[in-house]
Coordinates of C-alpha atoms in Angstrom, one line a residue:
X192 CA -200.8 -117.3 131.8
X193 CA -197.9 -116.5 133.7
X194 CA -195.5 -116.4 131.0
X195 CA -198.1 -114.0 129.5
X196 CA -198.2 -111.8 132.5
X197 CA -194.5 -111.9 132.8
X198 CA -193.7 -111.3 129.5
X199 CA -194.7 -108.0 127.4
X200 CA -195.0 -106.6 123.9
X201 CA -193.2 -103.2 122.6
X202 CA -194.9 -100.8 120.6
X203 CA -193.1 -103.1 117.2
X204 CA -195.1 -106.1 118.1
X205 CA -192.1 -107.6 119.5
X206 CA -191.5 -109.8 122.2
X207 CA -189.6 -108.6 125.8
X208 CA -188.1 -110.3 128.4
X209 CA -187.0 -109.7 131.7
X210 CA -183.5 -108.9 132.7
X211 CA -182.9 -111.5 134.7
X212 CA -184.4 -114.1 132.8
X213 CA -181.9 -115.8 130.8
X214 CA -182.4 -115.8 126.5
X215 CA -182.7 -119.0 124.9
X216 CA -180.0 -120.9 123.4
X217 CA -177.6 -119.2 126.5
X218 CA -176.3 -121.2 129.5
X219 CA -175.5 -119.2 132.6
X220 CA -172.5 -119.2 133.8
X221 CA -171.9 -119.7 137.3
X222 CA -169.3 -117.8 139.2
X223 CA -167.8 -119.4 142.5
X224 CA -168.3 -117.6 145.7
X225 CA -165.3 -116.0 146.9
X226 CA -166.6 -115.5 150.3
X227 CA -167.4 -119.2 150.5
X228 CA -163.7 -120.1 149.1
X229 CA -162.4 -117.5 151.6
X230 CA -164.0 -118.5 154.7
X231 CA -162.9 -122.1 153.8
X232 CA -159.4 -120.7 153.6
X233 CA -159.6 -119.1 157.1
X234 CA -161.0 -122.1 158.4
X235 CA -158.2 -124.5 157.5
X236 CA -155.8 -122.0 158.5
X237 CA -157.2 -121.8 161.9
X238 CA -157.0 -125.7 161.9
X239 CA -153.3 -125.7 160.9
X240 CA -152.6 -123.1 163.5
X241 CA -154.4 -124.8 166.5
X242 CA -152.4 -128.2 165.4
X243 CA -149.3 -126.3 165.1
X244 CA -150.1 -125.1 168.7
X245 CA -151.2 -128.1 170.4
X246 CA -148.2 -130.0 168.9
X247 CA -145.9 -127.4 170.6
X248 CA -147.7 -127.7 174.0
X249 CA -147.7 -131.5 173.6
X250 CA -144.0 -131.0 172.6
X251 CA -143.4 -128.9 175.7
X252 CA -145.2 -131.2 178.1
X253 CA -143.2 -134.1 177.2
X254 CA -139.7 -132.0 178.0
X255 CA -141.2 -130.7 181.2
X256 CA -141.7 -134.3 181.9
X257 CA -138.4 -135.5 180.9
X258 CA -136.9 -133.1 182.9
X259 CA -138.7 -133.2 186.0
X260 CA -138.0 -137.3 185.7
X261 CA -134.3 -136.5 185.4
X262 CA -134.4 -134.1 188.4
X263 CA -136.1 -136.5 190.8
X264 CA -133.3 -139.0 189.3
X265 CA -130.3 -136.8 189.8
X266 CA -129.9 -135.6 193.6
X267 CA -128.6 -131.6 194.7
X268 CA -125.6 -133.0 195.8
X269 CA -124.2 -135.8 192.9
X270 CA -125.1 -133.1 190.5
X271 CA -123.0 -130.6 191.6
X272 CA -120.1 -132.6 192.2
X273 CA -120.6 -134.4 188.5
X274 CA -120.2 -130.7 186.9
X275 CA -117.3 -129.8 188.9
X276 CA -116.0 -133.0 187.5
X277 CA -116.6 -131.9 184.0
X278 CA -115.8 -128.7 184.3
X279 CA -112.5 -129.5 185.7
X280 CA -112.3 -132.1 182.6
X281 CA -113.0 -129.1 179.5
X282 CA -110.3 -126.5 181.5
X283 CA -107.0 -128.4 181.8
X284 CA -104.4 -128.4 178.8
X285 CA -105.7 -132.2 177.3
X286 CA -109.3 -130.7 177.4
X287 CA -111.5 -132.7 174.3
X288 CA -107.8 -134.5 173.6
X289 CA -109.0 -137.6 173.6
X290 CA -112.1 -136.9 171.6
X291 CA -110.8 -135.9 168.9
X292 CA -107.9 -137.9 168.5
X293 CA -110.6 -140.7 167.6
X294 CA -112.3 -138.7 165.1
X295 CA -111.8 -140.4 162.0
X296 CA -111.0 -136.8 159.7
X297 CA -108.2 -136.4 162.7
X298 CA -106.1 -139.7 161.9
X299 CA -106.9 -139.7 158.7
X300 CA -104.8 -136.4 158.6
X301 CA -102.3 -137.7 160.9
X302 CA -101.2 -140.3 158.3
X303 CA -101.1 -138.4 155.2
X304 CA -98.8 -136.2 157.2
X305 CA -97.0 -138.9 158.8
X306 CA -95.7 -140.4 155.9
X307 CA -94.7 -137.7 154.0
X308 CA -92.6 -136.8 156.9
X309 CA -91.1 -140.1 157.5
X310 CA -90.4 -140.7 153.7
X311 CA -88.1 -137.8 154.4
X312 CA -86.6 -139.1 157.6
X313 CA -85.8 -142.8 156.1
X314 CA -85.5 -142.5 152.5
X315 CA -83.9 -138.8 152.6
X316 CA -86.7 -137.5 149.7
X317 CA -86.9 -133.6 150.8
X318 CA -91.1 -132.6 150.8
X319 CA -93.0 -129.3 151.5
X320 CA -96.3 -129.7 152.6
X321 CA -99.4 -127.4 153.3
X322 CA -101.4 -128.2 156.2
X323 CA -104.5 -126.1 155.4
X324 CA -108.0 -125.8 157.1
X325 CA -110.3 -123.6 158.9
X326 CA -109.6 -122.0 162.3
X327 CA -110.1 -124.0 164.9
X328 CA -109.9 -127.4 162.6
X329 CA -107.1 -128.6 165.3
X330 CA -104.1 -128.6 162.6
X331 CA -101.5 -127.8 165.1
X332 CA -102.7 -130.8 167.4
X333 CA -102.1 -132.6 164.2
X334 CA -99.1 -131.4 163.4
X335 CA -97.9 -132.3 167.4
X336 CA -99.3 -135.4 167.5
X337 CA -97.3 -136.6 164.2
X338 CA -93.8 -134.7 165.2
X339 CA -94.2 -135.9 168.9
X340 CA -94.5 -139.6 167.6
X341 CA -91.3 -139.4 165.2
X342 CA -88.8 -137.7 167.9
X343 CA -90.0 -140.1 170.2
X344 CA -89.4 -143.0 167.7
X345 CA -86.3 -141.8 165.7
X346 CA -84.5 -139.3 168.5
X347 CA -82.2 -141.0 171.6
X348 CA -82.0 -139.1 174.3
X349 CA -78.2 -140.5 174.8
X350 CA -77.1 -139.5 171.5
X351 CA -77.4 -136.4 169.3
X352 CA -80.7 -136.2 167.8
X353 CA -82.0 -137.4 164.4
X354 CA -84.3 -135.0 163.8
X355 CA -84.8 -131.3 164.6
X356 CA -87.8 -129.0 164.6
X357 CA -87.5 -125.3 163.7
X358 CA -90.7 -123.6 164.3
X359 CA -91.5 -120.3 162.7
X360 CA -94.9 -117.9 162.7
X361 CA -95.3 -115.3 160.4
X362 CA -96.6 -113.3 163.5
X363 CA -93.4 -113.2 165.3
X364 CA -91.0 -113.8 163.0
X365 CA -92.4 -111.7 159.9
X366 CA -89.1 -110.1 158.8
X367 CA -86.5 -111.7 157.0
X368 CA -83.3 -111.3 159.0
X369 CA -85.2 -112.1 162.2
X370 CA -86.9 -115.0 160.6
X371 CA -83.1 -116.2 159.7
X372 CA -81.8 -115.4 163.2
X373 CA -83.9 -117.5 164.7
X374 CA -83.7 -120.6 162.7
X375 CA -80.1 -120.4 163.5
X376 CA -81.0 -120.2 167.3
X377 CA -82.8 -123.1 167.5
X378 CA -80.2 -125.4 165.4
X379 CA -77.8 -124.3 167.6
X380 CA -80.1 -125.2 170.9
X381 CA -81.2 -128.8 169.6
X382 CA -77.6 -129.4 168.5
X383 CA -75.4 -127.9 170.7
X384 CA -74.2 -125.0 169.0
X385 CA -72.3 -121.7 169.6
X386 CA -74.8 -118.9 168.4
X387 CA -74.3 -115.4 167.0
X388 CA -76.4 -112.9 168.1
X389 CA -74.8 -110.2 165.9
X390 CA -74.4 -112.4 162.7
X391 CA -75.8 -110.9 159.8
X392 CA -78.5 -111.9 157.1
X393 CA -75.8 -113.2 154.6
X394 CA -74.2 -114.6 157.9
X395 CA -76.8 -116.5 158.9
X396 CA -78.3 -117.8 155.5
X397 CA -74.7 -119.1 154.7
X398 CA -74.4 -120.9 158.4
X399 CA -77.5 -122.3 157.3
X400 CA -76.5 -124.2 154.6
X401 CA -73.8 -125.6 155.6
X402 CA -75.4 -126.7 158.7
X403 CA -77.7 -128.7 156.9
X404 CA -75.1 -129.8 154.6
X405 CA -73.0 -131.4 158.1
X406 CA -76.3 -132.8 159.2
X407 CA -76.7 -134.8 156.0
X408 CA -73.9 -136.4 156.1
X409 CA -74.7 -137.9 159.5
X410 CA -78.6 -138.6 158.2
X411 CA -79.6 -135.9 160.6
X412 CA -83.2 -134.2 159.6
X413 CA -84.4 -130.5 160.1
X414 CA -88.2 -130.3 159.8
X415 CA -89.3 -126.6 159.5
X416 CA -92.6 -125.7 160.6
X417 CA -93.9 -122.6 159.3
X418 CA -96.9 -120.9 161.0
X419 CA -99.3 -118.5 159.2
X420 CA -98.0 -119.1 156.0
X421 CA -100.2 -116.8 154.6
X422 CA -98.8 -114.0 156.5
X423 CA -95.2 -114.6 154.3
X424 CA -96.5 -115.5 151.0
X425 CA -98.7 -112.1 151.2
X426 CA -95.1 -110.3 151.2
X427 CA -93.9 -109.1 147.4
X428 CA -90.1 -110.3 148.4
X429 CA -90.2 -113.7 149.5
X430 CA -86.7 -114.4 150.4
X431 CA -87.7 -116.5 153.1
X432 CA -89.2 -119.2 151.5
X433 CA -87.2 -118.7 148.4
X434 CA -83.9 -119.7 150.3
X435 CA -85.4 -122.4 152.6
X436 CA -87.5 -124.1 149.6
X437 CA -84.1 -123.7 147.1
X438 CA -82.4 -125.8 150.2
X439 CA -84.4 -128.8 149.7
X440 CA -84.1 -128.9 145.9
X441 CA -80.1 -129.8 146.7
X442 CA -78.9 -132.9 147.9
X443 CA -76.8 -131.4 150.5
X444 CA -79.7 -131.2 152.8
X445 CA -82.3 -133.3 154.5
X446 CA -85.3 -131.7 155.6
X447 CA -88.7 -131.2 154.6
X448 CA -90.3 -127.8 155.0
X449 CA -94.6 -128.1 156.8
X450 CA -96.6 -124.9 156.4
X451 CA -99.6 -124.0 158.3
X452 CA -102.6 -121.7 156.9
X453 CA -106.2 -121.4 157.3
X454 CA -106.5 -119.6 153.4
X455 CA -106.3 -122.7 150.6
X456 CA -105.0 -120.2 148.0
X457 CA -101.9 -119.8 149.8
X458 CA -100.0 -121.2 146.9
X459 CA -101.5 -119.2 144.8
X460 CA -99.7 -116.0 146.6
X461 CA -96.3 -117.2 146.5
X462 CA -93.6 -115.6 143.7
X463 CA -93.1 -118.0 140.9
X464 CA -89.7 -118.9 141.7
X465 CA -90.8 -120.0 145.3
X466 CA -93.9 -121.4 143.5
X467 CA -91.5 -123.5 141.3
X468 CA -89.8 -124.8 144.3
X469 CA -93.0 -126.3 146.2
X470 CA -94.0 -129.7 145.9
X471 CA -97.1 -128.9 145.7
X472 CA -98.4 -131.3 148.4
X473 CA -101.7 -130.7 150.7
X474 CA -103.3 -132.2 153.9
X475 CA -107.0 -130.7 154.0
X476 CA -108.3 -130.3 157.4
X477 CA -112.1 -130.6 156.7
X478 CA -114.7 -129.8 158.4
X479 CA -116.5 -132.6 161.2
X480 CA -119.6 -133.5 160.0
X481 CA -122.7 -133.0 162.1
X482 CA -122.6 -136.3 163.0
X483 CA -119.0 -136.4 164.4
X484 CA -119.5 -132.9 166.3
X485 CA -123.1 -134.7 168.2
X486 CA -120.5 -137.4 168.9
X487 CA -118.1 -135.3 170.3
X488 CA -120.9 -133.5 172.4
X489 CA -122.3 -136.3 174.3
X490 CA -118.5 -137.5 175.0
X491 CA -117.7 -134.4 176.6
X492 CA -120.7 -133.8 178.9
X493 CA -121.2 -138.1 180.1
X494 CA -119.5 -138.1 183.4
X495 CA -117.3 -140.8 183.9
X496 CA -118.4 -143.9 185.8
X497 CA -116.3 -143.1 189.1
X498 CA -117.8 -139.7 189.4
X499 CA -120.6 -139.8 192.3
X500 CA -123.2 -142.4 192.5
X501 CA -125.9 -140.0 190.4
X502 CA -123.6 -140.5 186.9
X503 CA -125.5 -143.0 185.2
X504 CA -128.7 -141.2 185.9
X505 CA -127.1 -137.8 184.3
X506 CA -125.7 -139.5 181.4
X507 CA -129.3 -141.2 180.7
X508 CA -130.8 -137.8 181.1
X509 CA -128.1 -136.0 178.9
X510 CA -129.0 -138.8 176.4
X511 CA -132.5 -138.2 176.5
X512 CA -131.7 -134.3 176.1
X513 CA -129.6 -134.5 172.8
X514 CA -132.3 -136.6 171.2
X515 CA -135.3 -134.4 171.6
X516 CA -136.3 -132.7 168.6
X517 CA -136.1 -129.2 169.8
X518 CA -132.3 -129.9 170.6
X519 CA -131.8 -131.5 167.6
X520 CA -133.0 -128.6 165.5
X521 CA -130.7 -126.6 167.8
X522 CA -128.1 -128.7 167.0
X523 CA -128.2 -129.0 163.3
X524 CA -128.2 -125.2 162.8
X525 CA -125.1 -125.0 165.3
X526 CA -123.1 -127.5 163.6
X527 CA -123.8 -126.1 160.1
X528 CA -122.9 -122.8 161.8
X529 CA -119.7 -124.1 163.8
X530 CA -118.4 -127.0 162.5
X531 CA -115.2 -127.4 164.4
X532 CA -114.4 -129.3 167.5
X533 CA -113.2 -126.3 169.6
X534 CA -116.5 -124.6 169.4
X535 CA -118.2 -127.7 170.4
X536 CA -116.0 -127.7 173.2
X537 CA -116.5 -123.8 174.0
X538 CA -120.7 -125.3 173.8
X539 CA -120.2 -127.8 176.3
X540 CA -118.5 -125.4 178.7
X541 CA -121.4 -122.9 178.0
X542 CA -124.0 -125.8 179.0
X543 CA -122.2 -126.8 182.2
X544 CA -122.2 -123.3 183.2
X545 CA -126.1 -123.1 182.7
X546 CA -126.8 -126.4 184.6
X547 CA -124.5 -125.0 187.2
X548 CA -126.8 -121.6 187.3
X549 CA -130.2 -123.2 187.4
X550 CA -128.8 -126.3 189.8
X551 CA -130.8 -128.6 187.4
X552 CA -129.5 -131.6 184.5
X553 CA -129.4 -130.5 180.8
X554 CA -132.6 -129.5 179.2
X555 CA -134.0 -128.7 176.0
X556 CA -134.1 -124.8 176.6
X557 CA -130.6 -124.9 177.4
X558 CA -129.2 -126.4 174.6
X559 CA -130.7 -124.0 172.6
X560 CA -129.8 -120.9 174.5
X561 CA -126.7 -121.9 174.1
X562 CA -126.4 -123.1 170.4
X563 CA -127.7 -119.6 169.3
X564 CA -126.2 -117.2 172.1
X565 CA -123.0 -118.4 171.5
X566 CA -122.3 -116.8 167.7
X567 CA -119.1 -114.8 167.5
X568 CA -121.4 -112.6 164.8
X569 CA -124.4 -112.7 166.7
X570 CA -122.7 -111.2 169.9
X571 CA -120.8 -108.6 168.1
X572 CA -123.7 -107.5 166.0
X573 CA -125.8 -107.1 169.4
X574 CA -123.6 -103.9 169.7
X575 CA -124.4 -102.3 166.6
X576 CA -125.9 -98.9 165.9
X577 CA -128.9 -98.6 164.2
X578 CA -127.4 -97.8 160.5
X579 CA -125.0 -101.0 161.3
X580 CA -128.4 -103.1 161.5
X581 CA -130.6 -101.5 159.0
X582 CA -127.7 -102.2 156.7
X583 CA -127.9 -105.4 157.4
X584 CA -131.4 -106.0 156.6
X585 CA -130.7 -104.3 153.8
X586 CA -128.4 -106.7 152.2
X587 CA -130.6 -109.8 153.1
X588 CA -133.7 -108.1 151.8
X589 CA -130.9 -108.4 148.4
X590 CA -130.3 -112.0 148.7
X591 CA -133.7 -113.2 149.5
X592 CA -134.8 -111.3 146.1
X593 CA -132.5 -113.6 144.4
X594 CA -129.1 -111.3 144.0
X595 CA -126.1 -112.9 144.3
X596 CA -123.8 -110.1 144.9
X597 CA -124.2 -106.3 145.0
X598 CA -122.5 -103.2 145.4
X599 CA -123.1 -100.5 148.0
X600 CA -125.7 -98.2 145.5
X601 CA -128.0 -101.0 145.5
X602 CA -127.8 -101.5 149.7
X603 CA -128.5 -97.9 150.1
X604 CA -131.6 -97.9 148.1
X605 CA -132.4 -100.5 150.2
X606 CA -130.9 -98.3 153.0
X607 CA -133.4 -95.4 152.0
X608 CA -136.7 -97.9 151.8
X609 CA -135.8 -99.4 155.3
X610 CA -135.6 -96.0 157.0
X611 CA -138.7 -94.6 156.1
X612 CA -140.0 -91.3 158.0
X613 CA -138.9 -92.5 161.3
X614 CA -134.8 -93.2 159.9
X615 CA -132.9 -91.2 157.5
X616 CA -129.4 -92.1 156.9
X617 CA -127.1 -90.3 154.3
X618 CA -125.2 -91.3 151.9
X619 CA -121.3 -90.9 153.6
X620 CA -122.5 -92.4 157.0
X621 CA -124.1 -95.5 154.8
X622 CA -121.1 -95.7 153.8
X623 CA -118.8 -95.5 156.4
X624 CA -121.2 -98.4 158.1
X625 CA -120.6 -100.3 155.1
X626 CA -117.0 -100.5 155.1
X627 CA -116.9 -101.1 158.6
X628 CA -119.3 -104.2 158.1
X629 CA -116.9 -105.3 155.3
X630 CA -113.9 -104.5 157.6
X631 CA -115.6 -106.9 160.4
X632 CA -116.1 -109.7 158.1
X633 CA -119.7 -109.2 157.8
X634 CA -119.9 -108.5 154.6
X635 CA -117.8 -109.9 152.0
X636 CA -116.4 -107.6 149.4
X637 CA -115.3 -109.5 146.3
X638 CA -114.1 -109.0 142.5
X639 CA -111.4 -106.6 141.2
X640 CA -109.7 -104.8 144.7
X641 CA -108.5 -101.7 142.6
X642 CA -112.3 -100.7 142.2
X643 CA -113.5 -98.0 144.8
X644 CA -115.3 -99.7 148.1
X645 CA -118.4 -98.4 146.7
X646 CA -118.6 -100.0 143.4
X647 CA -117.2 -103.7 144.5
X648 CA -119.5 -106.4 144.4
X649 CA -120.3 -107.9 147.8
X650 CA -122.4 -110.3 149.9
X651 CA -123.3 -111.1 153.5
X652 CA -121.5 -113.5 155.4
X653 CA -124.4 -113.9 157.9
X654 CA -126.7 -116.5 157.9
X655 CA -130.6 -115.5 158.1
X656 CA -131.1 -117.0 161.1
X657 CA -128.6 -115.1 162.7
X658 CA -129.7 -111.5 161.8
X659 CA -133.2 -112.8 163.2
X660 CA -131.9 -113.8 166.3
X661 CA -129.7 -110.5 166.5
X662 CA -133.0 -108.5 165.5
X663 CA -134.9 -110.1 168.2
X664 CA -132.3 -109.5 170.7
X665 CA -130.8 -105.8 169.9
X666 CA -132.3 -103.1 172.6
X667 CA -131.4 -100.4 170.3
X668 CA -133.7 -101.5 167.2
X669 CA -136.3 -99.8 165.9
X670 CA -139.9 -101.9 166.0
X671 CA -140.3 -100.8 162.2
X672 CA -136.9 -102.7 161.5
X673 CA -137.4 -105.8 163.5
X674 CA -141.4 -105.7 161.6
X675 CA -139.4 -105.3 158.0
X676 CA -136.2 -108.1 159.3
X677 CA -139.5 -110.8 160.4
X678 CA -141.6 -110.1 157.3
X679 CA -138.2 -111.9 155.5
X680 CA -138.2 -115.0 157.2
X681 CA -142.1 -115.6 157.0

């Protein structure tokens, strides 16, 4: 009866159904509920927010608690003398000395360097080495640690010396003649020459060689060291090192020749025939891992035992400091950042200064205030304009779509989308903000160098993190900039 009252006839004789009740031999098809899936969504975000949260405030209870343990441990007084102690420790000339003449990378170096020099001291075989790395990688400490140990070894202060050291920088000495004059200078100081200050290139270049030629025959040794390498080979007449690399391929002279450059295609610049000449021999000065730089770190801020009565308490808390994980991930990105030893130096001066400023031991917060205020790049990019930063985001907003180098066009589109209604830049002062950034070392410009500036490819030298913290910090930025730099590192 009630599929008869529900159901109808049509005028035909045939049979109607209802709308919503489904034909026969059809299966409905259910469709899921988005608001149901949505909600679910929210709710598990929620979750993973408040767990995110109460981890942090867990997280932040515990280094409360560790430093309030190591301030009740550490008294007023043995605190401030253990940082004048430390500070007077990073400031005098053998400041981190010690420390990283146990670094493995450091004597490692020492003895490639060693022996090549002493193979030409003892068996007379003339070399020319390149002592390369980054600045700040400590290749002149090497350098003086390995020519301090052979003068003191091979020289008598009695007698004449065996061997001689002629030092040379292409900052000071970039020209030829005066490059010459000096050399002659300081053969005639170590062996007690009469020197002419009027003597002229040929002058000089001949006194040269037959200077070396009287100190091989008494097994006398000249080591020239050559600082900023770079700085000659970048010169299209390269008499210099022609003439002092021809010297060695004689055997009228024994001496080896050490150069000194933070660019590893220094070889690559030189003129063939001074190409020809080099032995093509290289000690790398690598970067410290991240473990060596930690090590380093915790050596220079543990105060020694004779300090004050409170310096096994500070070095316990210091300990307990660098392990936390906030200070580790502080850590990590500074080391990636800075790997060499000076700059971890430069950090532990920065830390003692902020202990010394709040009156309290090391803490978490520190450490990072100081791993990420203490950016060379960071601090000069706090001074930029407002195209300098936009430009910037610009060229990360590049690279985080995936594109490996780029030309200025394509950051000024960027430019242009950046700005909006609020910011409009044109083209020429784009521009000249570009260049600058490249001139800086900011940006990077690579490939061909007889292209214009505009149409080389490029790429940022910055790390993301960086322009985050510099977009956090910059007074001067716009809040639609610093909305556009965050929405690239979410």
């Amino acid at each position: 009866m009630a599929t008869e009252a529900t159901r109808g006839t049509t005028e035909g004789g045939m049979e109607r159904i209802p709308f919503r009740q489904s034909r026969p031999g059809r299966t409905a098809i259910r469709k899921p509920n988005v608001l149901r899936i949505s909600m679910e969504k929210k709710k598990k975000r929620k979750a993973k927010v408040a767990a995110g949260l109460a981890e942090e405030a867990a997280r932040g209870v515990e280094e409360r608690r560790q430093q309030s343990a190591a301030t009740t441990t550490v008294s007023s007084e043995g605190l401030h003398g253990i940082l004048q102690t430390l500070r007077r420790k990073l400031l005098n000339e053998d400041r981190g000395r010690e420390c990283r003449s146990t670094s493995a990378h450091f004597r490692e170096s020492c003895e490639k360097l060693d022996g090549l020099i002493r193979s030409t001291i003892v068996h007379g075989t003339n070399n020319s080495v390149l002592l390369v790395g980054a600045p700040g990688s400590a290749k002149k400490e090497v350098l003086d640690s390995v020519l301090s140990g052979l003068l003191h070894e091979f020289n008598d202060e009695k007698k004449s010396p065996s061997v001689g050291v002629v030092r040379l920088s292409g900052m000071l000495h970039s020209d030829e003649c005066a490059a010459l004059r000096e050399i002659a200078r300081q053969l005639c100081d170590t062996w007690g020459l009469s020197f002419l200050k009027s003597a002229s290139f040929s002058t000089n270049l001949r006194f040269l060689r037959e200077v070396l030629s009287e100190l091989d025959k008494g097994h006398k040794t000249v080591v020239f060291v050559l600082d900023c390498l770079d700085l000659y080979t970048a010169k299209q007449k390269q008499g210099l090192l022609y003439n002092l690399l021809d010297v060695l391929q004689g055997s009228q002279a024994q001496a080896a020749v050490v150069g000194l450059s933070s660019r590893h295609d220094c070889l690559e610049l030189m003129e063939k025939r001074a190409r020809s000449r080099f032995s093509y021999r290289k000690v790398v000065m690598p970067a410290p891992p991240a473990e060596e730089g930690a090590r380093v770190l915790r050596e220079l801020l543990s105060a020694p035992a004779d300090c004050s009565g409170d310096a096994d308490a500070f070095n316990e808390s210091v300990r307990r400091t660098l392990s936390s994980e906030a200070a580790s991930r502080a850590l990590d990105r500074f080391f990636k950042c800075n790997a060499t030893i000076y700059t971890v130096e430069e950090l532990v001066l920065e830390l003692v200064c902020s202990m010394s400023a709040a009156a309290s031991p090391l803490s978490p917060q520190m450490v990072h205030d100081a791993c990420t205020g203490l950016s060379t790049l960071v601090k000069q990019a706090l001074q930029f304009s407002v195209l300098d930063l936009t430009v910037l985001v610009a060229c990360q907003r590049l690279e985080k779509r995936g594109r490996k180098s780029y030309n200025f066009h394509h950051v000024y589109k960027e430019v242009t989308g950046l700005g909006g209604s609020e910011q409009r830049f044109g083209m020429e002062a784009a521009l000249e903000s570009y260049l600058r950034l490249v001139e800086a070392k900011f940006v990077e410009a690579t490939g061909d160098g007889r292209r214009q500036q505009e149409f080389r490819p490029s790429r940022l030298l910055m790390m993301g993190s960086e322009i985050q913290t510099v977009m956090e910090r910059a007074r001067n930025c716009p809040e639609s900039l610093r909305r556009a730099a965050n929405n690239l590192f979410l």
